Amino acid sequence: MSRIGILGGTFDPIHVGHLAVAVWVRAELDLSRVELVVANEPWQKLDRPLLSPAQDRLAMVQAAVDGIEGVVASSVEIDRGGLTYTVDTLAAYRAHNPDDSLFLIMGSDAAGGLDTWHRFEEINGLAELVVVDRPGAVGQRPPVAHRVVVCPLLDLSSTQVREWADAGRPLDGLVPPAALAYCRHKGLYG
Ligand code: ATP
Ligand code: MG
């Protein structure tokens, strides 16, 4: 029986804020591993122009976690295809690993908007919800049972990274080196 953390996201691109959350929550809750689950089609972001292809976002996450103990990339939502609903992902994990304990990890910005998520009332029956504060959303909490884990507050988002890339700003130190090499190779962003 394992204790598994799930950190879902668009990861367009992955940045060090994501990694710090995964590593710190894993340590605090003594998790076997944290899976960074890359959304296939994040239904709340479909209006965003130029969402990077799912395979590229996955490849960046895979590159970024290489060498980080207990943090892995997951393609389950991409493999499932279609619109991405976290509750489906949790239900699938539960079905395949009935003895594991699941922890759904999210930043406080996401937690504060949880009541807009598809079938959010079912999350508590599938996983324990873990919230980490995020600059700009400190103290925002979900309308359901949860616990809070304290992590370093890193004021960084993929949106900001994309804007900086467009403006020609350096991204070293913000995006993990192997992920940055991949996005340069593919000509993603800026
Ligand atoms: P975007 O700006 O495109 O929404 P993002 O930086 O918010 O990108 P997501 O892929 O949307 O990244 O986030 C995935 C998960 O990681 C969410 O639960 C989000 O709250 C959390 N997260 C992202 N960045 C941080 C951060 N700097 N600190 C804490 N949590 C974060
Ligand atoms: Mg986000």
PDB file of C-alpha atoms and ligand atoms in Angstrom:
ATOM      1  CA  MET A   1       0.000   0.000   0.000  1.00  0.00           C
ATOM      2  CA  SER A   2       1.435   3.339  -1.112  1.00  0.00           C
ATOM      3  CA  ARG A   3       0.713   6.953  -0.386  1.00  0.00           C
ATOM      4  CA  ILE A   4       0.436   8.696  -3.749  1.00  0.00           C
ATOM      5  CA  GLY A   5       0.280  12.435  -4.388  1.00  0.00           C
ATOM      6  CA  ILE A   6      -1.370  13.747  -7.527  1.00  0.00           C
ATOM      7  CA  LEU A   7      -0.556  17.230  -8.761  1.00  0.00           C
ATOM      8  CA  GLY A   8      -2.573  17.924 -11.870  1.00  0.00           C
ATOM      9  CA  GLY A   9      -1.846  20.805 -14.175  1.00  0.00           C
ATOM     10  CA  THR A  10      -1.499  22.158 -17.656  1.00  0.00           C
ATOM     11  CA  PHE A  11       2.260  22.588 -17.217  1.00  0.00           C
ATOM     12  CA  ASP A  12       2.528  25.003 -20.168  1.00  0.00           C
ATOM     13  CA  PRO A  13       5.388  25.075 -19.290  1.00  0.00           C
ATOM     14  CA  ILE A  14       6.406  23.359 -16.047  1.00  0.00           C
ATOM     15  CA  HIS A  15       8.334  25.718 -13.749  1.00  0.00           C
ATOM     16  CA  VAL A  16      10.228  25.439 -10.477  1.00  0.00           C
ATOM     17  CA  GLY A  17       7.104  26.400  -8.499  1.00  0.00           C
ATOM     18  CA  HIS A  18       5.487  23.116  -9.548  1.00  0.00           C
ATOM     19  CA  LEU A  19       8.573  21.103  -8.598  1.00  0.00           C
ATOM     20  CA  ALA A  20       8.943  22.737  -5.191  1.00  0.00           C
ATOM     21  CA  VAL A  21       5.315  21.925  -4.349  1.00  0.00           C
ATOM     22  CA  ALA A  22       5.751  18.294  -5.386  1.00  0.00           C
ATOM     23  CA  VAL A  23       8.973  17.835  -3.427  1.00  0.00           C
ATOM     24  CA  TRP A  24       7.828  19.626  -0.284  1.00  0.00           C
ATOM     25  CA  VAL A  25       4.419  17.966  -0.064  1.00  0.00           C
ATOM     26  CA  ARG A  26       6.001  14.566  -0.643  1.00  0.00           C
ATOM     27  CA  ALA A  27       8.417  15.165   2.236  1.00  0.00           C
ATOM     28  CA  GLU A  28       5.795  16.618   4.583  1.00  0.00           C
ATOM     29  CA  LEU A  29       3.237  13.844   4.030  1.00  0.00           C
ATOM     30  CA  ASP A  30       5.743  11.025   3.598  1.00  0.00           C
ATOM     31  CA  LEU A  31       4.393  10.113   0.163  1.00  0.00           C
ATOM     32  CA  SER A  32       5.870   7.276  -1.899  1.00  0.00           C
ATOM     33  CA  ARG A  33       5.692   9.478  -4.940  1.00  0.00           C
ATOM     34  CA  VAL A  34       4.033  12.526  -6.416  1.00  0.00           C
ATOM     35  CA  GLU A  35       2.681  12.211  -9.933  1.00  0.00           C
ATOM     36  CA  LEU A  36       2.561  15.327 -12.070  1.00  0.00           C
ATOM     37  CA  VAL A  37      -0.509  14.580 -14.153  1.00  0.00           C
ATOM     38  CA  VAL A  38      -0.478  16.516 -17.407  1.00  0.00           C
ATOM     39  CA  ALA A  39      -3.952  17.641 -18.501  1.00  0.00           C
ATOM     40  CA  ASN A  40      -4.988  16.617 -21.999  1.00  0.00           C
ATOM     41  CA  GLU A  41      -7.553  19.325 -22.685  1.00  0.00           C
ATOM     42  CA  PRO A  42      -7.980  21.533 -19.641  1.00  0.00           C
ATOM     43  CA  TRP A  43     -11.613  22.463 -20.203  1.00  0.00           C
ATOM     44  CA  GLN A  44     -11.323  25.688 -18.232  1.00  0.00           C
ATOM     45  CA  LYS A  45      -8.481  26.886 -20.458  1.00  0.00           C
ATOM     46  CA  LEU A  46      -9.789  25.935 -23.899  1.00  0.00           C
ATOM     47  CA  ASP A  47     -10.315  29.569 -24.809  1.00  0.00           C
ATOM     48  CA  ARG A  48      -6.616  30.216 -24.340  1.00  0.00           C
ATOM     49  CA  PRO A  49      -4.918  30.712 -27.705  1.00  0.00           C
ATOM     50  CA  LEU A  50      -2.034  28.409 -28.520  1.00  0.00           C
ATOM     51  CA  LEU A  51      -2.154  25.917 -25.709  1.00  0.00           C
ATOM     52  CA  SER A  52       0.985  23.866 -26.341  1.00  0.00           C
ATOM     53  CA  PRO A  53       0.418  20.308 -27.591  1.00  0.00           C
ATOM     54  CA  ALA A  54      -0.155  17.804 -24.792  1.00  0.00           C
ATOM     55  CA  GLN A  55       2.799  15.672 -25.909  1.00  0.00           C
ATOM     56  CA  ASP A  56       5.137  18.656 -25.653  1.00  0.00           C
ATOM     57  CA  ARG A  57       3.850  19.585 -22.203  1.00  0.00           C
ATOM     58  CA  LEU A  58       4.294  15.974 -21.119  1.00  0.00           C
ATOM     59  CA  ALA A  59       7.820  15.802 -22.547  1.00  0.00           C
ATOM     60  CA  MET A  60       8.794  18.943 -20.636  1.00  0.00           C
ATOM     61  CA  VAL A  61       7.460  17.475 -17.381  1.00  0.00           C
ATOM     62  CA  GLN A  62       9.271  14.181 -18.008  1.00  0.00           C
ATOM     63  CA  ALA A  63      12.508  16.059 -18.653  1.00  0.00           C
ATOM     64  CA  ALA A  64      12.053  18.244 -15.580  1.00  0.00           C
ATOM     65  CA  VAL A  65      11.466  15.429 -13.064  1.00  0.00           C
ATOM     66  CA  ASP A  66      14.353  13.284 -14.259  1.00  0.00           C
ATOM     67  CA  GLY A  67      16.638  12.835 -11.258  1.00  0.00           C
ATOM     68  CA  ILE A  68      14.156  14.157  -8.677  1.00  0.00           C
ATOM     69  CA  GLU A  69      13.449  11.330  -6.265  1.00  0.00           C
ATOM     70  CA  GLY A  70       9.811  10.399  -5.882  1.00  0.00           C
ATOM     71  CA  VAL A  71       8.456  12.818  -8.460  1.00  0.00           C
ATOM     72  CA  VAL A  72       7.240  11.400 -11.762  1.00  0.00           C
ATOM     73  CA  ALA A  73       5.314  12.501 -14.832  1.00  0.00           C
ATOM     74  CA  SER A  74       1.965  10.889 -15.626  1.00  0.00           C
ATOM     75  CA  SER A  75       0.298  10.670 -19.028  1.00  0.00           C
ATOM     76  CA  VAL A  76      -2.946   9.083 -17.786  1.00  0.00           C
ATOM     77  CA  GLU A  77      -5.098  12.044 -18.785  1.00  0.00           C
ATOM     78  CA  ILE A  78      -3.450  12.311 -22.205  1.00  0.00           C
ATOM     79  CA  ASP A  79      -3.823   8.556 -22.726  1.00  0.00           C
ATOM     80  CA  ARG A  80      -7.503   8.804 -21.771  1.00  0.00           C
ATOM     81  CA  GLY A  81      -7.949  11.651 -24.261  1.00  0.00           C
ATOM     82  CA  GLY A  82     -10.761  14.164 -24.503  1.00  0.00           C
ATOM     83  CA  LEU A  83     -11.611  16.810 -21.972  1.00  0.00           C
ATOM     84  CA  THR A  84      -9.769  16.529 -18.698  1.00  0.00           C
ATOM     85  CA  TYR A  85     -11.728  16.160 -15.474  1.00  0.00           C
ATOM     86  CA  THR A  86      -9.703  15.554 -12.334  1.00  0.00           C
ATOM     87  CA  VAL A  87     -12.491  13.555 -10.745  1.00  0.00           C
ATOM     88  CA  ASP A  88     -12.241  10.992 -13.583  1.00  0.00           C
ATOM     89  CA  THR A  89      -8.502  10.712 -13.018  1.00  0.00           C
ATOM     90  CA  LEU A  90      -8.960  10.119  -9.296  1.00  0.00           C
ATOM     91  CA  ALA A  91     -11.656   7.530  -9.900  1.00  0.00           C
ATOM     92  CA  ALA A  92      -9.390   5.684 -12.347  1.00  0.00           C
ATOM     93  CA  TYR A  93      -6.518   5.643  -9.848  1.00  0.00           C
ATOM     94  CA  ARG A  94      -8.837   4.369  -7.143  1.00  0.00           C
ATOM     95  CA  ALA A  95     -10.120   1.601  -9.395  1.00  0.00           C
ATOM     96  CA  HIS A  96      -6.620   0.444 -10.346  1.00  0.00           C
ATOM     97  CA  ASN A  97      -4.988   0.878  -6.926  1.00  0.00           C
ATOM     98  CA  PRO A  98      -7.721   0.284  -4.339  1.00  0.00           C
ATOM     99  CA  ASP A  99      -5.244  -0.126  -1.456  1.00  0.00           C
ATOM    100  CA  ASP A 100      -3.329   3.102  -2.011  1.00  0.00           C
ATOM    101  CA  SER A 101      -3.995   6.372  -0.218  1.00  0.00           C
ATOM    102  CA  LEU A 102      -4.453   9.235  -2.649  1.00  0.00           C
ATOM    103  CA  PHE A 103      -3.653  12.875  -2.003  1.00  0.00           C
ATOM    104  CA  LEU A 104      -4.823  15.493  -4.495  1.00  0.00           C
ATOM    105  CA  ILE A 105      -2.465  18.462  -4.293  1.00  0.00           C
ATOM    106  CA  MET A 106      -3.362  21.933  -5.541  1.00  0.00           C
ATOM    107  CA  GLY A 107      -2.329  25.550  -5.196  1.00  0.00           C
ATOM    108  CA  SER A 108      -4.642  27.881  -3.290  1.00  0.00           C
ATOM    109  CA  ASP A 109      -5.678  29.661  -6.513  1.00  0.00           C
ATOM    110  CA  ALA A 110      -7.103  26.397  -7.818  1.00  0.00           C
ATOM    111  CA  ALA A 111      -8.521  25.472  -4.405  1.00  0.00           C
ATOM    112  CA  GLY A 112     -10.375  28.773  -4.174  1.00  0.00           C
ATOM    113  CA  GLY A 113     -12.128  28.007  -7.453  1.00  0.00           C
ATOM    114  CA  LEU A 114     -12.804  24.355  -6.734  1.00  0.00           C
ATOM    115  CA  ASP A 115     -16.548  24.915  -6.616  1.00  0.00           C
ATOM    116  CA  THR A 116     -16.436  25.515 -10.406  1.00  0.00           C
ATOM    117  CA  TRP A 117     -14.872  22.095 -11.037  1.00  0.00           C
ATOM    118  CA  HIS A 118     -16.794  19.265 -12.607  1.00  0.00           C
ATOM    119  CA  ARG A 119     -18.287  17.040  -9.819  1.00  0.00           C
ATOM    120  CA  PHE A 120     -16.007  18.576  -7.169  1.00  0.00           C
ATOM    121  CA  GLU A 121     -18.225  17.174  -4.395  1.00  0.00           C
ATOM    122  CA  GLU A 122     -16.907  13.709  -5.257  1.00  0.00           C
ATOM    123  CA  ILE A 123     -13.247  14.546  -4.707  1.00  0.00           C
ATOM    124  CA  ASN A 124     -13.314  14.026  -0.936  1.00  0.00           C
ATOM    125  CA  GLY A 125     -14.603  10.496  -1.405  1.00  0.00           C
ATOM    126  CA  LEU A 126     -11.697   9.636  -3.694  1.00  0.00           C
ATOM    127  CA  ALA A 127      -8.656  11.424  -2.259  1.00  0.00           C
ATOM    128  CA  GLU A 128      -7.499  13.594   0.584  1.00  0.00           C
ATOM    129  CA  LEU A 129      -7.273  17.190  -0.622  1.00  0.00           C
ATOM    130  CA  VAL A 130      -4.005  19.046   0.062  1.00  0.00           C
ATOM    131  CA  VAL A 131      -3.732  22.810  -0.445  1.00  0.00           C
ATOM    132  CA  VAL A 132      -0.540  24.844  -0.690  1.00  0.00           C
ATOM    133  CA  ASP A 133      -0.586  28.621  -0.602  1.00  0.00           C
ATOM    134  CA  ARG A 134       0.441  30.506  -3.681  1.00  0.00           C
ATOM    135  CA  PRO A 135       1.347  34.196  -4.022  1.00  0.00           C
ATOM    136  CA  GLY A 136      -1.703  36.142  -5.141  1.00  0.00           C
ATOM    137  CA  ALA A 137      -4.046  33.594  -3.572  1.00  0.00           C
ATOM    138  CA  VAL A 138      -2.696  33.166  -0.041  1.00  0.00           C
ATOM    139  CA  GLY A 139      -5.431  31.967   2.306  1.00  0.00           C
ATOM    140  CA  GLN A 140      -7.875  30.910  -0.424  1.00  0.00           C
ATOM    141  CA  ARG A 141      -9.423  27.615   0.620  1.00  0.00           C
ATOM    142  CA  PRO A 142     -11.756  25.109  -1.016  1.00  0.00           C
ATOM    143  CA  PRO A 143     -15.357  24.643   0.116  1.00  0.00           C
ATOM    144  CA  VAL A 144     -14.682  21.019   1.102  1.00  0.00           C
ATOM    145  CA  ALA A 145     -12.497  19.173   3.634  1.00  0.00           C
ATOM    146  CA  HIS A 146      -8.757  19.633   3.092  1.00  0.00           C
ATOM    147  CA  ARG A 147      -5.415  20.010   4.785  1.00  0.00           C
ATOM    148  CA  VAL A 148      -2.823  22.730   4.226  1.00  0.00           C
ATOM    149  CA  VAL A 149       0.890  22.038   3.691  1.00  0.00           C
ATOM    150  CA  VAL A 150       3.354  24.895   4.043  1.00  0.00           C
ATOM    151  CA  CYS A 151       5.762  25.275   1.104  1.00  0.00           C
ATOM    152  CA  PRO A 152       8.066  28.101  -0.001  1.00  0.00           C
ATOM    153  CA  LEU A 153       6.004  30.845  -1.628  1.00  0.00           C
ATOM    154  CA  LEU A 154       7.307  31.099  -5.181  1.00  0.00           C
ATOM    155  CA  ASP A 155       5.728  33.886  -7.176  1.00  0.00           C
ATOM    156  CA  LEU A 156       5.847  32.167 -10.532  1.00  0.00           C
ATOM    157  CA  SER A 157       3.248  30.948 -13.001  1.00  0.00           C
ATOM    158  CA  SER A 158       3.293  29.422 -16.472  1.00  0.00           C
ATOM    159  CA  THR A 159       1.380  32.464 -17.712  1.00  0.00           C
ATOM    160  CA  GLN A 160       4.142  34.723 -16.414  1.00  0.00           C
ATOM    161  CA  VAL A 161       6.816  32.444 -17.914  1.00  0.00           C
ATOM    162  CA  ARG A 162       5.101  32.618 -21.334  1.00  0.00           C
ATOM    163  CA  GLU A 163       4.900  36.410 -21.106  1.00  0.00           C
ATOM    164  CA  TRP A 164       8.558  36.640 -20.165  1.00  0.00           C
ATOM    165  CA  ALA A 165       9.473  34.323 -23.041  1.00  0.00           C
ATOM    166  CA  ASP A 166       7.543  36.569 -25.438  1.00  0.00           C
ATOM    167  CA  ALA A 167       9.422  39.562 -24.095  1.00  0.00           C
ATOM    168  CA  GLY A 168      12.776  37.837 -24.572  1.00  0.00           C
ATOM    169  CA  ARG A 169      13.544  37.587 -20.849  1.00  0.00           C
ATOM    170  CA  PRO A 170      15.842  34.797 -19.601  1.00  0.00           C
ATOM    171  CA  LEU A 171      14.095  31.721 -18.204  1.00  0.00           C
ATOM    172  CA  ASP A 172      17.054  29.870 -16.711  1.00  0.00           C
ATOM    173  CA  GLY A 173      16.384  29.141 -13.055  1.00  0.00           C
ATOM    174  CA  LEU A 174      12.619  29.485 -13.556  1.00  0.00           C
ATOM    175  CA  VAL A 175      12.036  26.534 -15.872  1.00  0.00           C
ATOM    176  CA  PRO A 176      14.066  23.382 -15.062  1.00  0.00           C
ATOM    177  CA  PRO A 177      17.091  23.119 -17.403  1.00  0.00           C
ATOM    178  CA  ALA A 178      16.074  19.951 -19.237  1.00  0.00           C
ATOM    179  CA  ALA A 179      12.554  21.289 -19.832  1.00  0.00           C
ATOM    180  CA  LEU A 180      13.986  24.558 -21.090  1.00  0.00           C
ATOM    181  CA  ALA A 181      16.296  22.692 -23.465  1.00  0.00           C
ATOM    182  CA  TYR A 182      13.265  20.819 -24.813  1.00  0.00           C
ATOM    183  CA  CYS A 183      11.249  23.961 -25.385  1.00  0.00           C
ATOM    184  CA  ARG A 184      14.163  25.661 -27.137  1.00  0.00           C
ATOM    185  CA  HIS A 185      14.649  22.603 -29.318  1.00  0.00           C
ATOM    186  CA  LYS A 186      10.932  22.624 -30.230  1.00  0.00           C
ATOM    187  CA  GLY A 187      10.705  26.383 -30.573  1.00  0.00           C
ATOM    188  CA  LEU A 188       7.923  26.658 -27.985  1.00  0.00           C
ATOM    189  CA  TYR A 189       7.221  30.088 -26.457  1.00  0.00           C
ATOM    190  CA  GLY A 190       8.708  33.351 -27.544  1.00  0.00           C
TER     191      GLY A 190
HETATM  192  P1  ATP B   1      -1.085  28.989 -15.747  1.00  0.00           P
HETATM  193  O1  ATP B   1      -0.588  30.357 -15.423  1.00  0.00           O
HETATM  194  O2  ATP B   1      -0.989  28.626 -17.198  1.00  0.00           O
HETATM  195  O3  ATP B   1      -2.441  28.671 -15.144  1.00  0.00           O
HETATM  196  P2  ATP B   1       0.234  27.714 -13.528  1.00  0.00           P
HETATM  197  O4  ATP B   1       1.567  28.247 -13.165  1.00  0.00           O
HETATM  198  O5  ATP B   1      -0.931  28.125 -12.683  1.00  0.00           O
HETATM  199  O6  ATP B   1      -0.042  27.987 -15.065  1.00  0.00           O
HETATM  200  P3  ATP B   1      -0.856  25.103 -13.691  1.00  0.00           P
HETATM  201  O7  ATP B   1      -0.389  24.041 -14.608  1.00  0.00           O
HETATM  202  O8  ATP B   1      -2.123  25.812 -13.966  1.00  0.00           O
HETATM  203  O9  ATP B   1       0.354  26.150 -13.551  1.00  0.00           O
HETATM  204  O10 ATP B   1      -0.886  24.580 -12.188  1.00  0.00           O
HETATM  205  C1  ATP B   1      -0.929  23.268 -11.779  1.00  0.00           C
HETATM  206  C2  ATP B   1      -1.062  23.230 -10.266  1.00  0.00           C
HETATM  207  O11 ATP B   1       0.105  23.782  -9.657  1.00  0.00           O
HETATM  208  C3  ATP B   1      -2.242  24.077  -9.727  1.00  0.00           C
HETATM  209  O12 ATP B   1      -2.813  23.390  -8.620  1.00  0.00           O
HETATM  210  C4  ATP B   1      -1.560  25.355  -9.281  1.00  0.00           C
HETATM  211  O13 ATP B   1      -2.288  25.998  -8.255  1.00  0.00           O
HETATM  212  C5  ATP B   1      -0.224  24.823  -8.769  1.00  0.00           C
HETATM  213  N1  ATP B   1       0.835  25.820  -8.861  1.00  0.00           N
HETATM  214  C6  ATP B   1       1.360  26.349  -9.968  1.00  0.00           C
HETATM  215  N2  ATP B   1       2.322  27.236  -9.681  1.00  0.00           N
HETATM  216  C7  ATP B   1       2.409  27.288  -8.335  1.00  0.00           C
HETATM  217  C8  ATP B   1       3.223  28.050  -7.423  1.00  0.00           C
HETATM  218  N3  ATP B   1       4.102  28.955  -7.870  1.00  0.00           N
HETATM  219  N4  ATP B   1       3.036  27.831  -6.102  1.00  0.00           N
HETATM  220  C9  ATP B   1       2.106  26.933  -5.667  1.00  0.00           C
HETATM  221  N5  ATP B   1       1.319  26.191  -6.467  1.00  0.00           N
HETATM  222  C10 ATP B   1       1.460  26.362  -7.790  1.00  0.00           C
HETATM  223 MG    MG B   2      -2.897  27.763 -13.271  1.00  0.00          MG
END
